[in-house]
Tab-separated table of C-alpha atoms in Angstrom:
chain	number	residue	atom	x	y	z
A	1	UNK	CA	115.753	47.956	51.137
A	2	UNK	CA	114.088	50.705	49.091
A	3	UNK	CA	112.080	48.027	47.369
A	4	UNK	CA	110.935	46.646	50.867
A	5	UNK	CA	109.751	49.931	52.075
A	6	UNK	CA	107.843	50.712	48.772
A	7	UNK	CA	106.472	47.656	48.424
A	8	UNK	CA	105.035	47.661	51.976
A	9	UNK	CA	103.818	51.227	51.691
A	10	UNK	CA	101.991	50.092	48.295
A	11	UNK	CA	100.471	47.144	49.761
A	12	UNK	CA	99.352	49.208	52.811
A	13	UNK	CA	97.518	51.409	50.371
A	14	UNK	CA	96.103	48.785	48.302
A	15	UNK	CA	94.387	47.511	51.247
A	16	UNK	CA	93.110	50.743	52.602
A	17	UNK	CA	95.838	51.045	55.580
A	18	UNK	CA	96.598	54.384	56.555
A	19	UNK	CA	99.602	53.978	58.777
A	20	UNK	CA	102.433	51.590	58.731
A	21	UNK	CA	105.414	50.845	61.453
A	22	UNK	CA	108.703	49.777	60.085
A	23	UNK	CA	112.011	48.827	61.707
A	24	UNK	CA	115.253	50.296	60.379
A	25	UNK	CA	115.513	47.379	57.859
A	26	UNK	CA	118.863	45.593	57.868
A	27	UNK	CA	120.475	47.934	60.337
A	28	UNK	CA	120.857	45.566	63.476
A	29	UNK	CA	122.225	42.219	63.201
A	30	UNK	CA	122.809	42.328	59.333
A	31	UNK	CA	125.299	45.383	59.941
A	32	UNK	CA	124.069	47.632	57.152
A	33	UNK	CA	125.529	50.896	58.054
A	34	UNK	CA	123.106	52.997	59.925
A	35	UNK	CA	123.205	56.294	57.927
A	36	UNK	CA	122.801	54.036	54.432
A	37	UNK	CA	119.737	52.505	55.893
A	38	UNK	CA	118.152	55.474	56.902
A	39	UNK	CA	118.773	57.056	53.438
A	40	UNK	CA	116.957	54.369	51.830
A	41	UNK	CA	114.166	54.140	54.473
A	42	UNK	CA	113.418	58.041	53.975
A	43	UNK	CA	114.222	58.067	50.560
A	44	UNK	CA	111.454	55.276	49.662
A	45	UNK	CA	109.115	57.249	52.054
A	46	UNK	CA	109.602	60.340	50.592
A	47	UNK	CA	108.950	58.730	47.138
A	48	UNK	CA	105.616	57.368	48.246
A	49	UNK	CA	104.369	60.123	49.632
A	50	UNK	CA	105.385	62.446	46.555
A	51	UNK	CA	103.759	59.965	44.435
A	52	UNK	CA	100.315	59.636	46.380
A	53	UNK	CA	99.944	63.254	47.554
A	54	UNK	CA	96.092	62.565	48.131
A	55	UNK	CA	96.431	59.601	50.093
A	56	UNK	CA	96.979	60.053	53.995
A	57	UNK	CA	99.567	57.676	55.319
A	58	UNK	CA	101.295	57.697	58.715
A	59	UNK	CA	104.637	56.284	58.552
A	60	UNK	CA	106.519	55.517	61.968
A	61	UNK	CA	109.758	53.967	62.591
A	62	UNK	CA	110.568	51.476	65.406
A	63	UNK	CA	114.335	52.113	66.629
A	64	UNK	CA	116.226	50.894	69.602
A	65	UNK	CA	117.802	53.879	70.980
A	66	UNK	CA	117.900	57.827	70.679
A	67	UNK	CA	121.095	57.723	68.751
A	68	UNK	CA	119.611	56.209	65.988
A	69	UNK	CA	116.802	58.151	66.171
A	70	UNK	CA	118.841	61.430	65.899
A	71	UNK	CA	121.088	59.872	62.993
A	72	UNK	CA	117.571	59.554	61.223
A	73	UNK	CA	116.762	62.752	62.045
A	74	UNK	CA	119.975	64.385	60.632
A	75	UNK	CA	119.669	62.511	57.414
A	76	UNK	CA	116.128	63.523	57.296
A	77	UNK	CA	117.172	67.349	57.413
A	78	UNK	CA	119.637	66.727	54.789
A	79	UNK	CA	117.592	65.018	52.429
A	80	UNK	CA	114.808	67.593	52.846
A	81	UNK	CA	116.920	70.322	51.734
């Protein structure tokens, strides 16, 4: 999953895009644990931003409900410490 996010971000940059939207990959019908899916997504996005500090990229996540979003926010808080 990390690679899917990272490669998408790299392709977006290579094509001059400054925003990208993602679903939470594999967390739906594929049954990957929600916390693990968020950790991979956030890690890839944070790594991209760290490696490309001068590139303006807006990253959005499309999720199905508030519970999924809150799990993502909590993971983000713990990762950003």
